[in-house]
Tab-separated table of N, CA and C in Angstrom:
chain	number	residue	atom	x	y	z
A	23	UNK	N	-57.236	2.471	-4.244
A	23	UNK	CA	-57.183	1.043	-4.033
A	23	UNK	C	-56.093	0.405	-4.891
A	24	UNK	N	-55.972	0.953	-6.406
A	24	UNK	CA	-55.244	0.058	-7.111
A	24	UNK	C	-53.312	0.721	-6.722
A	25	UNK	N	-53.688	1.744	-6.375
A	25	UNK	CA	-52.111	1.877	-5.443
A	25	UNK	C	-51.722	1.466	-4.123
A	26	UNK	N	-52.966	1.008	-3.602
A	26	UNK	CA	-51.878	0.202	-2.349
A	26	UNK	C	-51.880	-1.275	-2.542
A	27	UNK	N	-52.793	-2.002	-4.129
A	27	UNK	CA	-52.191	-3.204	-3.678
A	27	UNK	C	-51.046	-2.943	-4.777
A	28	UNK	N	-50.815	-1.974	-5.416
A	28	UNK	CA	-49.058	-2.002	-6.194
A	28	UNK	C	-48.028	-1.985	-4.996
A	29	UNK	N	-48.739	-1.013	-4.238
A	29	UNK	CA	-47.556	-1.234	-3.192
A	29	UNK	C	-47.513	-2.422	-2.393
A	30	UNK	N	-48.508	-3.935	-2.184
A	30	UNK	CA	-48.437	-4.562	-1.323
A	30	UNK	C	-47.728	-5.419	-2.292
A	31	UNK	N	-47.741	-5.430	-3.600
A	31	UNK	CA	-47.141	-6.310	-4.723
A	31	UNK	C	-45.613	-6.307	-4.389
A	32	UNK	N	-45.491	-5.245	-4.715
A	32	UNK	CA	-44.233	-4.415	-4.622
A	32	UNK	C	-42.786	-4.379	-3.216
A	33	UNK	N	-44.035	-4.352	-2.600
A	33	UNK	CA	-43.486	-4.915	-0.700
A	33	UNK	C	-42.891	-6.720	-0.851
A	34	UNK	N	-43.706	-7.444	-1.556
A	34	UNK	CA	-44.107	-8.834	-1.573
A	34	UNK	C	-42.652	-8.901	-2.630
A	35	UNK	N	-42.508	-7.962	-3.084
A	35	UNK	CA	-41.642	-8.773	-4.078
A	35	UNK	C	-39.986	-8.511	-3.862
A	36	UNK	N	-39.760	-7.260	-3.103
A	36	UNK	CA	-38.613	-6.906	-2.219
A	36	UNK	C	-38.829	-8.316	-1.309
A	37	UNK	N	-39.697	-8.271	-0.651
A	37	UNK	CA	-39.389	-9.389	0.247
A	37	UNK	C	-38.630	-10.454	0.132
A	38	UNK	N	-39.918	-11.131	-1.680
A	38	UNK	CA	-38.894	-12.497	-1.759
A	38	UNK	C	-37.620	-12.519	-2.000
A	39	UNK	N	-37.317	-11.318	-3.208
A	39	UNK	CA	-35.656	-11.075	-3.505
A	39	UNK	C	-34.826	-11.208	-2.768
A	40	UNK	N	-35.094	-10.411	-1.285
A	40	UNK	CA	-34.591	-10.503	0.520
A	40	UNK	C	-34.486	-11.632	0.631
A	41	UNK	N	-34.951	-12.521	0.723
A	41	UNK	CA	-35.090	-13.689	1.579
A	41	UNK	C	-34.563	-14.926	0.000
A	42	UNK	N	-34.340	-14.477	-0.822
A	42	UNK	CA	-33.997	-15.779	-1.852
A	42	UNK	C	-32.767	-15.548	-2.161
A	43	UNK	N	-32.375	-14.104	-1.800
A	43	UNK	CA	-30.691	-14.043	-1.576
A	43	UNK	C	-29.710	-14.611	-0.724
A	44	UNK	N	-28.714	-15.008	-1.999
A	44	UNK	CA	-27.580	-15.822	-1.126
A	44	UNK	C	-27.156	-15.520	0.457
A	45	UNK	N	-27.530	-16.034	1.584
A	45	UNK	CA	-26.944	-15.331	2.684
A	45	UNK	C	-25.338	-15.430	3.037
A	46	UNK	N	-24.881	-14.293	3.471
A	46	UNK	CA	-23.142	-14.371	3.517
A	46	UNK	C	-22.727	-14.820	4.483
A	47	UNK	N	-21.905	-16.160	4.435
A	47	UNK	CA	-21.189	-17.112	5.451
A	47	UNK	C	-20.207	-16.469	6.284
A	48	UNK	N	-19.780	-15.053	5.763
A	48	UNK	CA	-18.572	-14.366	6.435
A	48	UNK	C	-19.185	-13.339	7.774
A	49	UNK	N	-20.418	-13.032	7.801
A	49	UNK	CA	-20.614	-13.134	9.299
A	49	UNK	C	-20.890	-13.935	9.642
A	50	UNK	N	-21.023	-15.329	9.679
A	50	UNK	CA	-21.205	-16.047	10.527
A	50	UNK	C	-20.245	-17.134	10.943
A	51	UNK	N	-18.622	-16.677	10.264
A	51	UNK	CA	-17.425	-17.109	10.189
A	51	UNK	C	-17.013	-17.312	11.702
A	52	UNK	N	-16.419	-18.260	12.046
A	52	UNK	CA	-16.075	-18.186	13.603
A	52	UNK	C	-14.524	-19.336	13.259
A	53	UNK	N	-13.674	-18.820	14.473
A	53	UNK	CA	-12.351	-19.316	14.475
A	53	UNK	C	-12.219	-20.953	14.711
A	54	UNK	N	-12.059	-21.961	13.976
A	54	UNK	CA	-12.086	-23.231	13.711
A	54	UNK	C	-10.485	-23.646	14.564
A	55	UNK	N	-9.665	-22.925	14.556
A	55	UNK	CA	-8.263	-23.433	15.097
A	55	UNK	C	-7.283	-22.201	15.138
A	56	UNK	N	-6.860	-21.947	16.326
A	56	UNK	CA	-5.887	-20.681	16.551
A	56	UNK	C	-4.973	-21.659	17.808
A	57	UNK	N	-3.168	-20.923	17.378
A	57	UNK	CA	-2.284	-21.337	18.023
A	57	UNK	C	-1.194	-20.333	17.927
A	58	UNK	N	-0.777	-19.981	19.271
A	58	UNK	CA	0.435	-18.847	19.703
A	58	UNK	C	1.367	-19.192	20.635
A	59	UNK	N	2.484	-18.944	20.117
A	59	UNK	CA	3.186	-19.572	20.775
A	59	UNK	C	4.859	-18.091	21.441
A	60	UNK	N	5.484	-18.576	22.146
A	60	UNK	CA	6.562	-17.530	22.218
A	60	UNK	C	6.310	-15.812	22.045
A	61	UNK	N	4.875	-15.598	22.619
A	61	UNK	CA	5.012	-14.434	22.414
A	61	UNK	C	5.504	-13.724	23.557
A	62	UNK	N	6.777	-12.750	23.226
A	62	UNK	CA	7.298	-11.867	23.702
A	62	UNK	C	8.319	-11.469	23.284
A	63	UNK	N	9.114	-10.872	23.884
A	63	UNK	CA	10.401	-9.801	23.616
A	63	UNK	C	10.996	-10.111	22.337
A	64	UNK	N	11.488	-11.726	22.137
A	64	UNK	CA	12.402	-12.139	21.399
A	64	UNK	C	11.645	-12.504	20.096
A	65	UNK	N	10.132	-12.226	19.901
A	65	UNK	CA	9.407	-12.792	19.207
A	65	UNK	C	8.088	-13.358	19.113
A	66	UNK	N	7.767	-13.781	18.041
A	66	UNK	CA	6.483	-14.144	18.552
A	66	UNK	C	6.366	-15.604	17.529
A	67	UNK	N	4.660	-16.147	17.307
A	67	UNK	CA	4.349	-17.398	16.234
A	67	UNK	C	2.873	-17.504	16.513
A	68	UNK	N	1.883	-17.359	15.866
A	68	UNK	CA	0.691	-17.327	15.472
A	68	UNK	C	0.039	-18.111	14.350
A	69	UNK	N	-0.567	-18.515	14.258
A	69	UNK	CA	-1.525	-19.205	13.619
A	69	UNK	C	-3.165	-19.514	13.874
A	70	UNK	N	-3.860	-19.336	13.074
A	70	UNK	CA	-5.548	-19.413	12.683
A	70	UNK	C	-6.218	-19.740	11.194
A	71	UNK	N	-7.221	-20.564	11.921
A	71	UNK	CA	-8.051	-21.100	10.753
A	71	UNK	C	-9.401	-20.701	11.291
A	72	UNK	N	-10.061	-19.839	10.142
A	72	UNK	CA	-11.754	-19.788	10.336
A	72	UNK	C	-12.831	-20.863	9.635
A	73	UNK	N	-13.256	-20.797	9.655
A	73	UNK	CA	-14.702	-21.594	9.285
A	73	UNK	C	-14.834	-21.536	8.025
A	74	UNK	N	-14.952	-20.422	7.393
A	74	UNK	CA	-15.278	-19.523	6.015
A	74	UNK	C	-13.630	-19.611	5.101
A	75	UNK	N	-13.061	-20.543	5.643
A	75	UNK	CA	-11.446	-21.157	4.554
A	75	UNK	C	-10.645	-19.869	4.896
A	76	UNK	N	-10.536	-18.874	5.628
A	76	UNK	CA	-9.508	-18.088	5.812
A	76	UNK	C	-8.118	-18.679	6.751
A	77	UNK	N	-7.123	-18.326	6.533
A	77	UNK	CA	-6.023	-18.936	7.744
A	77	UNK	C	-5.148	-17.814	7.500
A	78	UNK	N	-4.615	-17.857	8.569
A	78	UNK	CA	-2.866	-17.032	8.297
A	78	UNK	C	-1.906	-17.765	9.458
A	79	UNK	N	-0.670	-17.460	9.112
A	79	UNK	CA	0.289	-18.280	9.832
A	79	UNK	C	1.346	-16.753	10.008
A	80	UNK	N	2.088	-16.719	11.300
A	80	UNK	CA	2.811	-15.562	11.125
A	80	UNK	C	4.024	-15.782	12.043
A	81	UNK	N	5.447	-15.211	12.058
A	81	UNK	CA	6.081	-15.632	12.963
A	81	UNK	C	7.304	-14.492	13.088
A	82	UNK	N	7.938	-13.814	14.100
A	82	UNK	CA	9.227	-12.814	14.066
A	82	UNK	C	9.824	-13.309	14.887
A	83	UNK	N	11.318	-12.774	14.825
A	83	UNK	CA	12.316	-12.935	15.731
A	83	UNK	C	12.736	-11.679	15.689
A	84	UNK	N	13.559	-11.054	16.616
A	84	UNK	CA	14.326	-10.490	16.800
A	84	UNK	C	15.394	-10.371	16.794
A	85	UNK	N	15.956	-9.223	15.426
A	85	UNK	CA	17.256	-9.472	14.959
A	85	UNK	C	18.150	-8.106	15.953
A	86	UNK	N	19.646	-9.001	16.224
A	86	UNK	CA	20.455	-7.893	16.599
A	86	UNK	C	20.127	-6.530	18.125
A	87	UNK	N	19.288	-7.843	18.955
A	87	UNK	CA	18.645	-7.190	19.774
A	87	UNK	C	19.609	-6.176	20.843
A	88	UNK	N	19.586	-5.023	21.444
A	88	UNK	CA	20.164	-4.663	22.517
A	88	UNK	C	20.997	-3.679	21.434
A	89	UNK	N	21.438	-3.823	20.443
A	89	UNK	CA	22.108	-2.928	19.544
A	89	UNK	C	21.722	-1.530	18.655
A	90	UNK	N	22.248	-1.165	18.061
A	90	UNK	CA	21.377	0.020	17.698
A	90	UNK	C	21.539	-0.267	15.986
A	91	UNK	N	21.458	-1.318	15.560
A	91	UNK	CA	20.736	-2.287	14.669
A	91	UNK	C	19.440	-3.418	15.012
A	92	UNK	N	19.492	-3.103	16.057
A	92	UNK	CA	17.921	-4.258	16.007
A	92	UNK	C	16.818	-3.726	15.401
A	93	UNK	N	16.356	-4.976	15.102
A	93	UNK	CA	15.347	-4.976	13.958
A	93	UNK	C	14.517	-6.170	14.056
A	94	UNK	N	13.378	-6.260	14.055
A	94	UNK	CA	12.617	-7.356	13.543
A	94	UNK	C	12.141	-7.900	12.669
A	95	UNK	N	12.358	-9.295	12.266
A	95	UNK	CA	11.774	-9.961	11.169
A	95	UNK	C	10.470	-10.571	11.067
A	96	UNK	N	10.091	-10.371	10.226
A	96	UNK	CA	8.631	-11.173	10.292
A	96	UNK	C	8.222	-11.897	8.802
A	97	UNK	N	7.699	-13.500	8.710
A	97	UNK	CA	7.788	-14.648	7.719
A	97	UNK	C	6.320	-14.533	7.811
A	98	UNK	N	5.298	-14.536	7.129
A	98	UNK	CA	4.197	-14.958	7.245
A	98	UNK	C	3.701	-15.098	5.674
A	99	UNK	N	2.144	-15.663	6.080
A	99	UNK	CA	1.014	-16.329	4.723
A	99	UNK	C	-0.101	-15.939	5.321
A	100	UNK	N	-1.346	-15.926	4.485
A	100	UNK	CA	-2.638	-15.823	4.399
A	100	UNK	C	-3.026	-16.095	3.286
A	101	UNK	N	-4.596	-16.757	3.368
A	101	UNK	CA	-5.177	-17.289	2.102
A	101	UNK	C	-6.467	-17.171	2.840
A	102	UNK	N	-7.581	-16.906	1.078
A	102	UNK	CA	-8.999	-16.878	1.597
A	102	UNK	C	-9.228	-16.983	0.359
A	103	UNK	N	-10.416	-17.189	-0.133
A	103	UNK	CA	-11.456	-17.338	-1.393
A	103	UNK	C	-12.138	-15.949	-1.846
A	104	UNK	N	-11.591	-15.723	-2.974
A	104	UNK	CA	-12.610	-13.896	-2.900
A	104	UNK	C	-13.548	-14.407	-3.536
A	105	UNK	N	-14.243	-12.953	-3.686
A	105	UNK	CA	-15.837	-13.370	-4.098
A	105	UNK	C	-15.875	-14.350	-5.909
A	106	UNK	N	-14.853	-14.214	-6.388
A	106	UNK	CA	-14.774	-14.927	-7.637
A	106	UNK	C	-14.452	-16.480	-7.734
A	107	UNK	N	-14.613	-16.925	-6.204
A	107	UNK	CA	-14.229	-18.025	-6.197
A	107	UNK	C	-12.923	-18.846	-5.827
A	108	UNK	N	-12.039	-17.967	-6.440
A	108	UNK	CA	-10.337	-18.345	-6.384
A	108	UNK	C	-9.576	-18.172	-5.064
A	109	UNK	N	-8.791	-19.191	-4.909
A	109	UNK	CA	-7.801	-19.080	-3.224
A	109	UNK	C	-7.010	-18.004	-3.653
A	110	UNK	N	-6.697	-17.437	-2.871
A	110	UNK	CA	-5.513	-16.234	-2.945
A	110	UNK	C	-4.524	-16.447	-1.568
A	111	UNK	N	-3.668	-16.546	-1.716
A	111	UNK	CA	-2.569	-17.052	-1.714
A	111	UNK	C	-1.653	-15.986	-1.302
A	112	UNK	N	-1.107	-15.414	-0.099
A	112	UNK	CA	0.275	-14.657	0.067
A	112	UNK	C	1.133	-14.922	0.870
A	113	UNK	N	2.291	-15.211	0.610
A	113	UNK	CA	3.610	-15.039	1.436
A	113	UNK	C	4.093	-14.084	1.340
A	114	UNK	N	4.726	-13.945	2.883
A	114	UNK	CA	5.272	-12.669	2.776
A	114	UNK	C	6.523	-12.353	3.805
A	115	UNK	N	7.493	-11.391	3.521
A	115	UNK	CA	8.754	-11.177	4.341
A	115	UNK	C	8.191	-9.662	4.765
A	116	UNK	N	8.797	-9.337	6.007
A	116	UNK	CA	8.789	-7.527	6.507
A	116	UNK	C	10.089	-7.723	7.208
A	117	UNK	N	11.055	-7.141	6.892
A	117	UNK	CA	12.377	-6.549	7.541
A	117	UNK	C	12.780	-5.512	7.257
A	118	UNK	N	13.840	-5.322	7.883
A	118	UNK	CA	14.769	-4.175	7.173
A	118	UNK	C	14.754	-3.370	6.132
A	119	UNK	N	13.735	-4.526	4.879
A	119	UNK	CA	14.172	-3.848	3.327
A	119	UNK	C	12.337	-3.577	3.188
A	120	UNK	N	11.504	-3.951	4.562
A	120	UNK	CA	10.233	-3.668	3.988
A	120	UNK	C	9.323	-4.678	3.654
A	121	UNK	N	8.174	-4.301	3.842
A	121	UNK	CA	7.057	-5.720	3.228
A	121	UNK	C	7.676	-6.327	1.880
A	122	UNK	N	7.349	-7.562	1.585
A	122	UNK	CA	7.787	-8.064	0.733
A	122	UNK	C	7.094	-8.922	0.168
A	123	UNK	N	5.782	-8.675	-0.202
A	123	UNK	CA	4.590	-9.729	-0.622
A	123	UNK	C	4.751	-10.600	-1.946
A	124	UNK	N	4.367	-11.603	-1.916
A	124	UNK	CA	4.618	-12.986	-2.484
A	124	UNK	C	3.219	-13.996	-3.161
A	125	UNK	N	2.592	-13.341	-4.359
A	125	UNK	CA	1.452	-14.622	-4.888
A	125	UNK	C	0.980	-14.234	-6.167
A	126	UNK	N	0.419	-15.385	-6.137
A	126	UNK	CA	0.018	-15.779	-7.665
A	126	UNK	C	-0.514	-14.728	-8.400
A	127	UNK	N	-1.328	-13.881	-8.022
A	127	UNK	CA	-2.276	-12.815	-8.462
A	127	UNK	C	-1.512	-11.792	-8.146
A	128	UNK	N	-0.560	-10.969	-7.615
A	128	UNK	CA	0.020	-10.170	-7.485
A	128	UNK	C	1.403	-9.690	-8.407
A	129	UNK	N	1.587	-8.015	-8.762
A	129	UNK	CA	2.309	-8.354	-9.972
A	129	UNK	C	3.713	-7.915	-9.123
A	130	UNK	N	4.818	-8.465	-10.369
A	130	UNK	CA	5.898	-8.925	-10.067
A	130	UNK	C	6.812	-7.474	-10.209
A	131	UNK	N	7.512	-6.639	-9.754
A	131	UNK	CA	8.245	-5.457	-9.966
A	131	UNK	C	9.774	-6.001	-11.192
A	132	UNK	N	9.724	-5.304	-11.917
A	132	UNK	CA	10.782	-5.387	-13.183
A	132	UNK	C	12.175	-5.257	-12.422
């Protein structure tokens, strides 16, 4: 007897922990504002905002097309809140020379 009401204690108390925990807003994140524009050959332009403060903005062209230097460029950002609270913040270049990431929290090459 005195072990199954430890275990009904015990059940009872997982429960409340379950249920008094913070629930996470990031599944239940849904897209607040998305916009695309020019997508094809010569390029593209994207943009989105979620619910849960995430966005990114993104955009390429096409460099030197038809040549046997073409290459594509691509300008973009993203930002979201990590679990510590803080916006994080990136800009960023990808061409020719490679990703090229850009923010506050990220370290800087000598």
């Amino acid at each position: 007897m005195k072990v199954l009401l430890f275990q009904i204690i015990a059940l009872a108390a997982i429960v409340v922990v379950v249920i008094a925990a913070p629930q996470s807003l990031e599944r239940d994140a849904v897209v607040t504002a998305y916009n695309s524009d020019n997508i094809g050959i010569g390029g593209y332009n994207y943009q989105y905002e979620t619910s849960n403060g995430i966005s990114a903005q993104e955009s390429a062209q096409l460099n030197n097309p038809g040549s046997e230097n073409e290459s594509i460029a691509v300008r973009g950002e993203f930002q979201y809140t990590g679990p510590d609270g803080v916006l994080y913040r990136v800009v960023y270049i990808a061409d020719e020379n490679g990703f090229q990431p850009q923010g506050a929290h990220l370290p800087v090459a000598p």
